[in-house]
mmCIF file of C-alpha atoms and ligand atoms in Angstrom:
data_model
loop_
_atom_site.group_PDB
_atom_site.id
_atom_site.type_symbol
_atom_site.label_atom_id
_atom_site.label_comp_id
_atom_site.label_asym_id
_atom_site.label_seq_id
_atom_site.Cartn_x
_atom_site.Cartn_y
_atom_site.Cartn_z
ATOM 1 C CA MET Y 1 2.332 -27.533 2.949
ATOM 2 C CA LYS Y 2 2.519 -24.652 0.496
ATOM 3 C CA ARG Y 3 5.370 -22.204 1.098
ATOM 4 C CA ALA Y 4 4.770 -18.482 0.612
ATOM 5 C CA LEU Y 5 7.483 -15.889 0.718
ATOM 6 C CA ILE Y 6 6.650 -12.264 1.542
ATOM 7 C CA SER Y 7 9.079 -9.390 1.062
ATOM 8 C CA GLY Y 8 8.048 -6.431 3.199
ATOM 9 C CA ILE Y 9 6.317 -8.651 5.796
ATOM 10 C CA THR Y 10 6.776 -5.951 8.453
ATOM 11 C CA GLY Y 11 4.723 -3.456 6.404
ATOM 12 C CA GLN Y 12 1.008 -2.792 6.411
ATOM 13 C CA ASP Y 13 0.140 -5.261 3.622
ATOM 14 C CA GLY Y 14 2.791 -7.788 4.530
ATOM 15 C CA SER Y 15 1.361 -8.170 8.000
ATOM 16 C CA TYR Y 16 -2.247 -8.666 6.819
ATOM 17 C CA LEU Y 17 -1.116 -11.037 4.100
ATOM 18 C CA ALA Y 18 0.925 -13.111 6.561
ATOM 19 C CA GLU Y 19 -2.206 -13.437 8.734
ATOM 20 C CA LEU Y 20 -4.284 -14.512 5.747
ATOM 21 C CA LEU Y 21 -1.778 -17.076 4.462
ATOM 22 C CA LEU Y 22 -1.165 -18.592 7.891
ATOM 23 C CA ASP Y 23 -4.928 -18.945 8.308
ATOM 24 C CA LYS Y 24 -5.044 -20.707 4.941
ATOM 25 C CA GLY Y 25 -2.433 -23.218 6.130
ATOM 26 C CA TYR Y 26 0.645 -21.911 4.356
ATOM 27 C CA ALA Y 27 4.134 -21.976 5.771
ATOM 28 C CA VAL Y 28 5.046 -18.287 5.616
ATOM 29 C CA TYR Y 29 8.571 -16.958 5.144
ATOM 30 C CA GLY Y 30 9.109 -13.277 5.613
ATOM 31 C CA LEU Y 31 11.979 -11.072 4.497
ATOM 32 C CA LEU Y 32 12.802 -8.062 6.618
ATOM 33 C CA ARG Y 33 15.615 -5.581 6.802
ATOM 34 C CA ARG Y 34 17.818 -5.121 9.798
ATOM 35 C CA SER Y 35 17.354 -1.903 11.686
ATOM 36 C CA SER Y 36 18.750 -0.605 14.955
ATOM 37 C CA GLN Y 37 15.286 -0.952 16.510
ATOM 38 C CA PHE Y 38 12.846 -3.797 16.154
ATOM 39 C CA ASN Y 39 10.479 -2.979 13.318
ATOM 40 C CA ARG Y 40 8.182 -5.961 13.773
ATOM 41 C CA ALA Y 41 5.306 -4.392 15.693
ATOM 42 C CA ARG Y 42 2.765 -5.307 12.975
ATOM 43 C CA ILE Y 43 3.654 -9.009 13.022
ATOM 44 C CA GLU Y 44 4.711 -9.521 16.631
ATOM 45 C CA HIS Y 45 1.368 -11.087 17.511
ATOM 46 C CA LEU Y 46 1.884 -13.796 14.850
ATOM 47 C CA ARG Y 47 5.271 -14.839 16.201
ATOM 48 C CA ASN Y 48 3.813 -15.994 19.511
ATOM 49 C CA GLU Y 49 1.038 -18.124 18.033
ATOM 50 C CA GLY Y 50 3.202 -21.140 17.191
ATOM 51 C CA LYS Y 51 2.277 -20.895 13.537
ATOM 52 C CA PRO Y 52 4.742 -21.793 10.737
ATOM 53 C CA LEU Y 53 6.271 -18.359 10.284
ATOM 54 C CA GLU Y 54 9.968 -17.871 9.618
ATOM 55 C CA LEU Y 55 11.638 -14.474 9.378
ATOM 56 C CA HIS Y 56 14.924 -13.769 7.592
ATOM 57 C CA TYR Y 57 17.010 -10.669 7.273
ATOM 58 C CA ALA Y 58 17.466 -9.600 3.654
ATOM 59 C CA ASP Y 59 17.685 -6.012 2.529
ATOM 60 C CA LEU Y 60 16.422 -5.433 -0.986
ATOM 61 C CA GLY Y 61 19.881 -4.202 -1.937
ATOM 62 C CA ASP Y 62 21.514 -7.494 -0.844
ATOM 63 C CA GLN Y 63 21.245 -9.717 -3.883
ATOM 64 C CA THR Y 64 23.529 -12.430 -2.542
ATOM 65 C CA THR Y 65 21.450 -12.961 0.561
ATOM 66 C CA LEU Y 66 18.191 -12.772 -1.385
ATOM 67 C CA ARG Y 67 19.456 -15.387 -3.852
ATOM 68 C CA ARG Y 68 20.633 -17.690 -1.086
ATOM 69 C CA LEU Y 69 17.359 -17.442 0.856
ATOM 70 C CA ILE Y 70 15.024 -17.765 -2.102
ATOM 71 C CA SER Y 71 16.972 -20.750 -3.455
ATOM 72 C CA ARG Y 72 16.772 -22.420 -0.077
ATOM 73 C CA ILE Y 73 13.101 -21.695 0.597
ATOM 74 C CA GLN Y 74 11.953 -22.468 -2.959
ATOM 75 C CA PRO Y 75 8.587 -20.805 -2.353
ATOM 76 C CA HIS Y 76 5.475 -21.817 -4.293
ATOM 77 C CA GLU Y 77 4.252 -18.229 -4.111
ATOM 78 C CA PHE Y 78 6.250 -15.043 -3.773
ATOM 79 C CA TYR Y 79 4.518 -11.823 -2.779
ATOM 80 C CA HIS Y 80 6.910 -8.949 -3.452
ATOM 81 C CA LEU Y 81 5.669 -6.043 -1.348
ATOM 82 C CA ALA Y 82 8.889 -4.459 -0.033
ATOM 83 C CA GLY Y 83 10.106 -1.009 -0.949
ATOM 84 C CA GLN Y 84 9.934 2.688 -0.139
ATOM 85 C CA SER Y 85 6.197 3.203 -0.449
ATOM 86 C CA HIS Y 86 5.738 6.935 0.087
ATOM 87 C CA VAL Y 87 5.046 8.972 -3.058
ATOM 88 C CA GLY Y 88 5.823 12.393 -1.625
ATOM 89 C CA LEU Y 89 9.102 11.144 -0.084
ATOM 90 C CA SER Y 90 10.169 9.765 -3.467
ATOM 91 C CA PHE Y 91 10.858 13.356 -4.600
ATOM 92 C CA GLU Y 92 13.302 13.705 -1.729
ATOM 93 C CA ILE Y 93 14.992 10.293 -2.011
ATOM 94 C CA PRO Y 94 14.554 9.329 -5.675
ATOM 95 C CA GLU Y 95 17.648 7.113 -5.994
ATOM 96 C CA SER Y 96 16.906 4.771 -3.125
ATOM 97 C CA THR Y 97 13.253 4.704 -4.134
ATOM 98 C CA VAL Y 98 14.151 3.638 -7.654
ATOM 99 C CA ASN Y 99 16.759 1.165 -6.469
ATOM 100 C CA GLU Y 100 14.372 -0.512 -4.052
ATOM 101 C CA THR Y 101 11.304 -0.401 -6.220
ATOM 102 C CA ALA Y 102 12.595 -0.905 -9.752
ATOM 103 C CA ILE Y 103 16.087 -2.437 -9.703
ATOM 104 C CA ALA Y 104 15.434 -4.768 -6.764
ATOM 105 C CA THR Y 105 12.334 -6.121 -8.504
ATOM 106 C CA LEU Y 106 14.432 -6.932 -11.553
ATOM 107 C CA GLY Y 107 16.921 -8.745 -9.302
ATOM 108 C CA LEU Y 108 14.159 -10.784 -7.690
ATOM 109 C CA LEU Y 109 12.670 -11.768 -11.034
ATOM 110 C CA GLU Y 110 16.126 -12.910 -12.185
ATOM 111 C CA ILE Y 111 16.607 -14.973 -9.019
ATOM 112 C CA CYS Y 112 13.204 -16.605 -9.512
ATOM 113 C CA ARG Y 113 13.920 -17.254 -13.195
ATOM 114 C CA ASP Y 114 16.968 -19.305 -12.219
ATOM 115 C CA LEU Y 115 15.046 -21.618 -9.893
ATOM 116 C CA PRO Y 116 14.161 -25.099 -11.165
ATOM 117 C CA THR Y 117 10.486 -24.235 -10.547
ATOM 118 C CA PRO Y 118 10.023 -20.456 -10.390
ATOM 119 C CA PRO Y 119 7.407 -19.384 -7.840
ATOM 120 C CA ARG Y 120 4.199 -17.637 -8.729
ATOM 121 C CA PHE Y 121 5.188 -13.973 -8.365
ATOM 122 C CA PHE Y 122 2.963 -11.126 -7.188
ATOM 123 C CA HIS Y 123 4.285 -7.641 -7.813
ATOM 124 C CA ALA Y 124 2.758 -4.774 -5.817
ATOM 125 C CA ALA Y 125 2.450 -2.190 -8.573
ATOM 126 C CA SER Y 126 0.636 1.042 -7.970
ATOM 127 C CA SER Y 127 -2.016 3.364 -9.424
ATOM 128 C CA GLU Y 128 0.832 5.922 -9.528
ATOM 129 C CA ILE Y 129 1.942 4.333 -12.799
ATOM 130 C CA PHE Y 130 -1.021 6.180 -14.378
ATOM 131 C CA GLY Y 131 0.092 9.557 -12.996
ATOM 132 C CA VAL Y 132 -2.245 12.083 -14.608
ATOM 133 C CA PRO Y 133 -4.384 9.848 -16.780
ATOM 134 C CA ALA Y 134 -6.452 11.139 -19.662
ATOM 135 C CA ASP Y 135 -9.427 9.020 -18.626
ATOM 136 C CA SER Y 136 -11.035 8.070 -15.398
ATOM 137 C CA PRO Y 137 -11.607 5.427 -14.115
ATOM 138 C CA GLN Y 138 -8.495 3.580 -15.235
ATOM 139 C CA ASP Y 139 -8.347 -0.052 -16.176
ATOM 140 C CA GLU Y 140 -5.660 -2.544 -17.157
ATOM 141 C CA GLN Y 141 -5.389 -0.981 -20.643
ATOM 142 C CA THR Y 142 -4.778 2.612 -19.485
ATOM 143 C CA PRO Y 143 -1.372 3.899 -20.633
ATOM 144 C CA PHE Y 144 1.327 4.405 -17.986
ATOM 145 C CA ARG Y 145 2.171 8.129 -17.482
ATOM 146 C CA PRO Y 146 3.857 8.455 -14.083
ATOM 147 C CA VAL Y 147 4.503 11.901 -12.609
ATOM 148 C CA ASN Y 148 6.764 11.149 -9.644
ATOM 149 C CA PRO Y 149 9.905 9.043 -9.006
ATOM 150 C CA TYR Y 150 7.900 6.386 -7.171
ATOM 151 C CA GLY Y 151 5.494 6.068 -10.108
ATOM 152 C CA CYS Y 152 8.399 5.866 -12.566
ATOM 153 C CA ALA Y 153 10.019 3.073 -10.563
ATOM 154 C CA LYS Y 154 6.753 1.153 -10.278
ATOM 155 C CA THR Y 155 6.230 1.592 -14.020
ATOM 156 C CA PHE Y 156 9.648 0.140 -14.769
ATOM 157 C CA ALA Y 157 8.978 -2.811 -12.468
ATOM 158 C CA ALA Y 158 5.464 -3.416 -13.823
ATOM 159 C CA ASN Y 159 6.747 -3.398 -17.412
ATOM 160 C CA LEU Y 160 9.485 -5.848 -16.457
ATOM 161 C CA CYS Y 161 6.950 -8.141 -14.808
ATOM 162 C CA ARG Y 162 5.012 -8.220 -18.089
ATOM 163 C CA VAL Y 163 8.235 -8.995 -19.972
ATOM 164 C CA TYR Y 164 9.104 -11.883 -17.652
ATOM 165 C CA ARG Y 165 5.592 -13.225 -17.986
ATOM 166 C CA GLU Y 166 5.584 -13.011 -21.777
ATOM 167 C CA ALA Y 167 9.258 -13.650 -22.678
ATOM 168 C CA HIS Y 168 10.107 -16.211 -20.011
ATOM 169 C CA GLY Y 169 6.682 -17.766 -19.458
ATOM 170 C CA MET Y 170 6.798 -17.044 -15.751
ATOM 171 C CA PHE Y 171 3.662 -16.743 -13.617
ATOM 172 C CA VAL Y 172 3.949 -13.053 -12.762
ATOM 173 C CA VAL Y 173 1.012 -10.850 -11.694
ATOM 174 C CA ASN Y 174 1.015 -7.099 -11.499
ATOM 175 C CA GLY Y 175 -1.479 -6.032 -8.863
ATOM 176 C CA ILE Y 176 -2.125 -2.393 -9.775
ATOM 177 C CA LEU Y 177 -2.984 -1.260 -6.290
ATOM 178 C CA TYR Y 178 -4.902 1.910 -5.553
ATOM 179 C CA ASN Y 179 -4.482 3.456 -2.107
ATOM 180 C CA HIS Y 180 -5.509 1.111 0.665
ATOM 181 C CA GLU Y 181 -5.392 1.971 4.294
ATOM 182 C CA SER Y 182 -5.818 0.479 7.736
ATOM 183 C CA PRO Y 183 -4.946 1.195 11.346
ATOM 184 C CA ARG Y 184 -1.547 -0.308 10.435
ATOM 185 C CA ARG Y 185 -0.811 2.306 7.781
ATOM 186 C CA GLY Y 186 2.470 4.165 8.226
ATOM 187 C CA GLU Y 187 2.067 7.330 10.256
ATOM 188 C CA SER Y 188 3.359 9.660 7.549
ATOM 189 C CA PHE Y 189 0.455 8.823 5.192
ATOM 190 C CA VAL Y 190 -2.295 11.393 5.085
ATOM 191 C CA THR Y 191 -5.078 9.044 6.153
ATOM 192 C CA ARG Y 192 -3.281 7.873 9.254
ATOM 193 C CA LYS Y 193 -2.113 11.404 9.989
ATOM 194 C CA ILE Y 194 -5.732 12.636 9.863
ATOM 195 C CA ALA Y 195 -7.028 9.788 12.052
ATOM 196 C CA SER Y 196 -4.279 10.074 14.695
ATOM 197 C CA THR Y 197 -4.473 13.869 14.913
ATOM 198 C CA VAL Y 198 -8.267 13.723 15.264
ATOM 199 C CA ALA Y 199 -7.933 11.140 18.036
ATOM 200 C CA ARG Y 200 -5.452 13.343 19.916
ATOM 201 C CA ILE Y 201 -7.708 16.382 19.520
ATOM 202 C CA GLN Y 202 -10.656 14.354 20.811
ATOM 203 C CA SER Y 203 -8.685 13.377 23.876
ATOM 204 C CA GLY Y 204 -7.995 17.035 24.673
ATOM 205 C CA ALA Y 205 -4.823 17.927 22.776
ATOM 206 C CA LYS Y 206 -4.635 21.523 21.561
ATOM 207 C CA GLU Y 207 -3.627 20.702 18.049
ATOM 208 C CA ILE Y 208 -4.561 21.859 14.564
ATOM 209 C CA LEU Y 209 -4.583 19.323 11.748
ATOM 210 C CA GLU Y 210 -2.417 20.681 8.899
ATOM 211 C CA LEU Y 211 -3.013 19.265 5.450
ATOM 212 C CA GLY Y 212 -1.998 19.966 1.827
ATOM 213 C CA ASN Y 213 -4.462 20.122 -1.033
ATOM 214 C CA LEU Y 214 -7.915 19.384 0.385
ATOM 215 C CA ASN Y 215 -9.325 18.858 -3.096
ATOM 216 C CA SER Y 216 -6.962 15.966 -3.862
ATOM 217 C CA GLU Y 217 -9.033 12.891 -4.532
ATOM 218 C CA ARG Y 218 -8.068 9.291 -3.900
ATOM 219 C CA ASP Y 219 -9.602 5.913 -4.425
ATOM 220 C CA TRP Y 220 -9.147 4.679 -0.846
ATOM 221 C CA GLY Y 221 -9.766 1.047 0.022
ATOM 222 C CA TYR Y 222 -9.173 -1.207 3.005
ATOM 223 C CA ALA Y 223 -5.902 -3.152 3.199
ATOM 224 C CA PRO Y 224 -7.260 -6.477 4.550
ATOM 225 C CA GLU Y 225 -9.524 -6.702 1.479
ATOM 226 C CA PHE Y 226 -6.627 -5.890 -0.847
ATOM 227 C CA VAL Y 227 -4.387 -8.718 0.445
ATOM 228 C CA GLU Y 228 -7.234 -11.151 -0.211
ATOM 229 C CA GLY Y 229 -7.106 -9.991 -3.847
ATOM 230 C CA MET Y 230 -3.342 -10.539 -3.992
ATOM 231 C CA TRP Y 231 -3.758 -14.135 -2.843
ATOM 232 C CA LYS Y 232 -6.637 -14.759 -5.283
ATOM 233 C CA SER Y 233 -4.579 -13.499 -8.188
ATOM 234 C CA LEU Y 234 -1.920 -16.168 -7.623
ATOM 235 C CA GLN Y 235 -4.490 -18.995 -7.586
ATOM 236 C CA LEU Y 236 -5.497 -18.528 -11.236
ATOM 237 C CA SER Y 237 -4.587 -20.955 -14.019
ATOM 238 C CA ALA Y 238 -2.829 -18.137 -15.969
ATOM 239 C CA ALA Y 239 -1.098 -14.980 -14.763
ATOM 240 C CA ASP Y 240 -2.442 -11.553 -15.664
ATOM 241 C CA ASP Y 241 -2.522 -7.926 -14.446
ATOM 242 C CA PHE Y 242 -5.348 -6.689 -12.242
ATOM 243 C CA ILE Y 243 -6.550 -3.333 -10.998
ATOM 244 C CA PHE Y 244 -7.282 -3.462 -7.264
ATOM 245 C CA ALA Y 245 -9.401 -0.445 -6.437
ATOM 246 C CA THR Y 246 -12.799 0.430 -4.992
ATOM 247 C CA GLY Y 247 -13.942 2.414 -8.037
ATOM 248 C CA THR Y 248 -14.949 5.408 -5.872
ATOM 249 C CA SER Y 249 -13.077 8.568 -5.049
ATOM 250 C CA THR Y 250 -13.052 10.736 -1.942
ATOM 251 C CA THR Y 251 -11.440 14.101 -1.368
ATOM 252 C CA VAL Y 252 -8.992 14.692 1.461
ATOM 253 C CA ARG Y 253 -11.565 17.201 2.757
ATOM 254 C CA ASP Y 254 -14.301 14.551 2.906
ATOM 255 C CA PHE Y 255 -11.982 12.101 4.537
ATOM 256 C CA ALA Y 256 -11.196 14.671 7.229
ATOM 257 C CA ILE Y 257 -14.875 15.550 7.692
ATOM 258 C CA HIS Y 258 -15.684 11.890 8.356
ATOM 259 C CA ALA Y 259 -12.724 11.396 10.644
ATOM 260 C CA PHE Y 260 -13.772 14.397 12.791
ATOM 261 C CA ARG Y 261 -17.408 13.265 12.709
ATOM 262 C CA GLU Y 262 -16.329 9.867 14.045
ATOM 263 C CA ALA Y 263 -14.833 11.788 16.984
ATOM 264 C CA GLY Y 264 -18.059 13.719 17.495
ATOM 265 C CA ILE Y 265 -16.844 16.983 15.929
ATOM 266 C CA GLU Y 266 -18.721 18.646 13.038
ATOM 267 C CA LEU Y 267 -16.573 20.981 10.928
ATOM 268 C CA THR Y 268 -17.438 24.357 9.408
ATOM 269 C CA PHE Y 269 -15.121 25.424 6.574
ATOM 270 C CA ARG Y 270 -14.032 28.988 5.736
ATOM 271 C CA GLY Y 271 -11.795 30.350 3.013
ATOM 272 C CA THR Y 272 -10.528 28.622 -0.097
ATOM 273 C CA GLY Y 273 -7.310 27.105 -1.490
ATOM 274 C CA GLU Y 274 -4.238 27.853 0.564
ATOM 275 C CA ASN Y 275 -6.326 29.897 3.007
ATOM 276 C CA GLU Y 276 -8.918 27.258 3.804
ATOM 277 C CA GLN Y 277 -9.552 26.468 7.474
ATOM 278 C CA ALA Y 278 -12.110 24.414 9.408
ATOM 279 C CA PHE Y 279 -13.596 25.084 12.817
ATOM 280 C CA ASP Y 280 -15.532 23.065 15.348
ATOM 281 C CA SER Y 281 -19.120 24.051 14.556
ATOM 282 C CA VAL Y 282 -20.054 24.161 18.236
ATOM 283 C CA THR Y 283 -17.024 25.786 19.947
ATOM 284 C CA GLY Y 284 -15.681 27.742 16.979
ATOM 285 C CA ILE Y 285 -12.147 26.441 17.751
ATOM 286 C CA GLU Y 286 -9.862 25.981 14.744
ATOM 287 C CA MET Y 287 -9.416 22.285 13.960
ATOM 288 C CA LEU Y 288 -7.854 22.155 10.513
ATOM 289 C CA ARG Y 289 -5.897 24.407 8.203
ATOM 290 C CA VAL Y 290 -4.249 24.112 4.807
ATOM 291 C CA ASN Y 291 -0.479 24.379 4.779
ATOM 292 C CA PRO Y 292 1.101 24.726 1.309
ATOM 293 C CA LYS Y 293 4.219 22.978 2.676
ATOM 294 C CA PHE Y 294 2.341 19.728 2.123
ATOM 295 C CA PHE Y 295 1.490 20.385 -1.522
ATOM 296 C CA ARG Y 296 3.240 17.979 -3.929
ATOM 297 C CA PRO Y 297 5.346 19.318 -6.830
ATOM 298 C CA VAL Y 298 2.981 17.466 -9.161
ATOM 299 C CA ASP Y 299 -0.077 15.761 -7.772
ATOM 300 C CA SER Y 300 -1.504 12.662 -9.372
ATOM 301 C CA HIS Y 301 -5.191 13.230 -9.835
ATOM 302 C CA ARG Y 302 -8.247 11.511 -11.230
ATOM 303 C CA LEU Y 303 -6.824 8.264 -9.936
ATOM 304 C CA VAL Y 304 -9.876 6.047 -9.679
ATOM 305 C CA GLY Y 305 -9.619 2.421 -10.605
ATOM 306 C CA ASN Y 306 -12.097 0.171 -12.380
ATOM 307 C CA PRO Y 307 -11.948 -3.151 -10.558
ATOM 308 C CA ALA Y 308 -14.317 -4.916 -13.017
ATOM 309 C CA LYS Y 309 -11.689 -7.406 -14.252
ATOM 310 C CA ALA Y 310 -10.729 -8.446 -10.710
ATOM 311 C CA GLN Y 311 -14.421 -8.696 -9.856
ATOM 312 C CA LYS Y 312 -15.146 -10.898 -12.860
ATOM 313 C CA ILE Y 313 -12.063 -13.144 -12.895
ATOM 314 C CA LEU Y 314 -11.076 -13.250 -9.231
ATOM 315 C CA GLY Y 315 -14.475 -12.717 -7.633
ATOM 316 C CA TRP Y 316 -12.840 -9.876 -5.701
ATOM 317 C CA SER Y 317 -15.294 -7.268 -4.587
ATOM 318 C CA PRO Y 318 -14.158 -4.676 -2.027
ATOM 319 C CA GLN Y 319 -16.816 -3.524 0.442
ATOM 320 C CA VAL Y 320 -15.003 -0.707 2.253
ATOM 321 C CA SER Y 321 -14.025 2.625 0.715
ATOM 322 C CA GLY Y 322 -13.360 6.350 1.375
ATOM 323 C CA ASN Y 323 -15.512 7.668 4.191
ATOM 324 C CA ARG Y 324 -15.877 4.258 5.821
ATOM 325 C CA VAL Y 325 -12.057 3.916 5.780
ATOM 326 C CA ALA Y 326 -11.889 7.258 7.611
ATOM 327 C CA GLU Y 327 -14.281 5.981 10.265
ATOM 328 C CA ILE Y 328 -12.385 2.708 10.751
ATOM 329 C CA LEU Y 329 -9.003 4.414 11.111
ATOM 330 C CA THR Y 330 -10.276 7.085 13.474
ATOM 331 C CA ARG Y 331 -12.166 4.635 15.644
ATOM 332 C CA ALA Y 332 -9.033 2.462 15.917
ATOM 333 C CA GLU Y 333 -6.877 5.506 16.812
ATOM 334 C CA ILE Y 334 -9.333 6.560 19.503
ATOM 335 C CA ALA Y 335 -9.341 3.006 20.897
ATOM 336 C CA GLY Y 336 -5.543 2.736 20.576
ATOM 337 C CA ILE Y 337 -5.802 -0.399 18.372
ATOM 338 C CA GLN Y 338 -3.463 -1.316 15.494
HETATM 339 P P1 NAP X 1 4.731 -0.237 3.820
HETATM 340 O O1 NAP X 1 3.829 -0.373 5.012
HETATM 341 O O2 NAP X 1 5.546 0.984 3.684
HETATM 342 O O3 NAP X 1 5.714 -1.506 3.860
HETATM 343 C C1 NAP X 1 6.844 -1.555 3.043
HETATM 344 C C2 NAP X 1 7.679 -2.747 3.470
HETATM 345 O O4 NAP X 1 8.880 -2.748 2.669
HETATM 346 C C3 NAP X 1 8.122 -2.709 4.951
HETATM 347 O O5 NAP X 1 8.130 -4.016 5.443
HETATM 348 C C4 NAP X 1 9.549 -2.185 4.816
HETATM 349 O O6 NAP X 1 10.364 -2.539 5.922
HETATM 350 C C5 NAP X 1 9.965 -2.902 3.552
HETATM 351 N N1 NAP X 1 11.157 -2.284 2.970
HETATM 352 C C6 NAP X 1 11.343 -1.039 2.548
HETATM 353 N N2 NAP X 1 12.578 -0.865 2.052
HETATM 354 C C7 NAP X 1 13.206 -2.051 2.169
HETATM 355 C C8 NAP X 1 14.503 -2.517 1.863
HETATM 356 N N3 NAP X 1 15.442 -1.689 1.338
HETATM 357 N N4 NAP X 1 14.825 -3.809 2.107
HETATM 358 C C9 NAP X 1 13.896 -4.642 2.665
HETATM 359 N N5 NAP X 1 12.655 -4.263 3.001
HETATM 360 C C10 NAP X 1 12.310 -2.990 2.747
HETATM 361 O O7 NAP X 1 3.937 -0.450 2.471
HETATM 362 P P2 NAP X 1 2.502 -1.166 2.226
HETATM 363 O O8 NAP X 1 1.442 -0.145 2.376
HETATM 364 O O9 NAP X 1 2.442 -2.406 2.999
HETATM 365 O O10 NAP X 1 2.611 -1.472 0.667
HETATM 366 C C11 NAP X 1 3.111 -2.737 0.199
HETATM 367 C C12 NAP X 1 3.537 -2.567 -1.255
HETATM 368 O O11 NAP X 1 2.422 -2.144 -2.013
HETATM 369 C C13 NAP X 1 4.619 -1.499 -1.474
HETATM 370 O O12 NAP X 1 5.485 -1.937 -2.492
HETATM 371 C C14 NAP X 1 3.849 -0.307 -1.951
HETATM 372 O O13 NAP X 1 4.650 0.551 -2.729
HETATM 373 C C15 NAP X 1 2.748 -0.961 -2.725
HETATM 374 N N6 NAP X 1 1.539 -0.139 -2.794
HETATM 375 C C16 NAP X 1 0.898 0.203 -1.643
HETATM 376 C C17 NAP X 1 -0.240 0.991 -1.710
HETATM 377 C C18 NAP X 1 -0.969 1.377 -0.472
HETATM 378 O O14 NAP X 1 -1.909 2.193 -0.572
HETATM 379 N N7 NAP X 1 -0.666 0.838 0.705
HETATM 380 C C19 NAP X 1 -0.728 1.432 -2.950
HETATM 381 C C20 NAP X 1 -0.053 1.067 -4.108
HETATM 382 C C21 NAP X 1 1.092 0.250 -4.011
HETATM 383 P P3 NAP X 1 10.343 -1.680 7.290
HETATM 384 O O15 NAP X 1 9.157 -2.195 8.067
HETATM 385 O O16 NAP X 1 11.631 -2.028 7.899
HETATM 386 O O17 NAP X 1 10.212 -0.249 6.930
#
């Protein structure tokens, strides 16, 4: 039985990946951090199914425990997904973001290098490494120009992964992941915030959805499709870097329009920039307004990925993007499903 290790198994991607690997017959080992409250809601359903799933406590800052566990498990495949994953928050907590995202990845690569047979290693890199790119869409050759602490940390880690692949001959893949969402997305992310607020408004709450820059565009995909790509990338005969993206971009405004539409509310917009608002077209009640508090110091923009290489080499072809993601998330929120 193949052994797969997942750091960040309690996160959005970790939970979908665990489901996928268990279905494929892997023994799955998950690393999670200790917290004062159980943080396993996304994987709880898997623990009662009698499948080969083992969970172990190991904070990313705890190298001794990580080394002990990884040496004992000796995984065939290691999916490194853990870390502070919120771009906006990385301006507020840059040190822990960099320690978890950059330094911890270095530590894990070193631990793997010391194993008799190093595992195939998947690193969850991010489109944020491109920051404000000169060209759009980006591909695997686009220069790294991060514009936030999270992007800087992912850039460091992605560069190191390339070094370990080339200098040490290790099987290390950078998955350059563009935004991917699901009903399991953390509640502080804009997509989930939009979907959950719309669901509350639909059920009668007197609430106004407050957002930052409505013109921000993202290449939004669907997390279950992205974890399939992660697995495919570790099945190749040689390691490489891959863009995982849908190749389409959607504005925050359009995402919100589709989320409200899914709840049966058509929006009418008034004003521009910081003064933009949206109203229910039938009742005239205010539904959405821009709040500059949510603007980022520097916003990454023109981040659209070209997934041609993943399509060609991995046969990975995402079907769900932007507006459809908005519909899926909102429908799930209305139904109370995660
Ligand atoms: P997520 O839902 O925020 O999950 C992050 C995981 O990392 C959680 O399991 C979290 O544990 C764990 N973690 C955080 N700090 C840790 C620490 N100090 N020690 C141990 N575990 C720690 O993120 P995701 O959306 O699944 O993303 C997975 C990876 O892909 C991340 O590295 C993210 O940066 C990257 N990525 C994601 C996207 C996206 O759109 N989703 C795009 C580009 C790159 P808790 O459950 O205890 O918080």
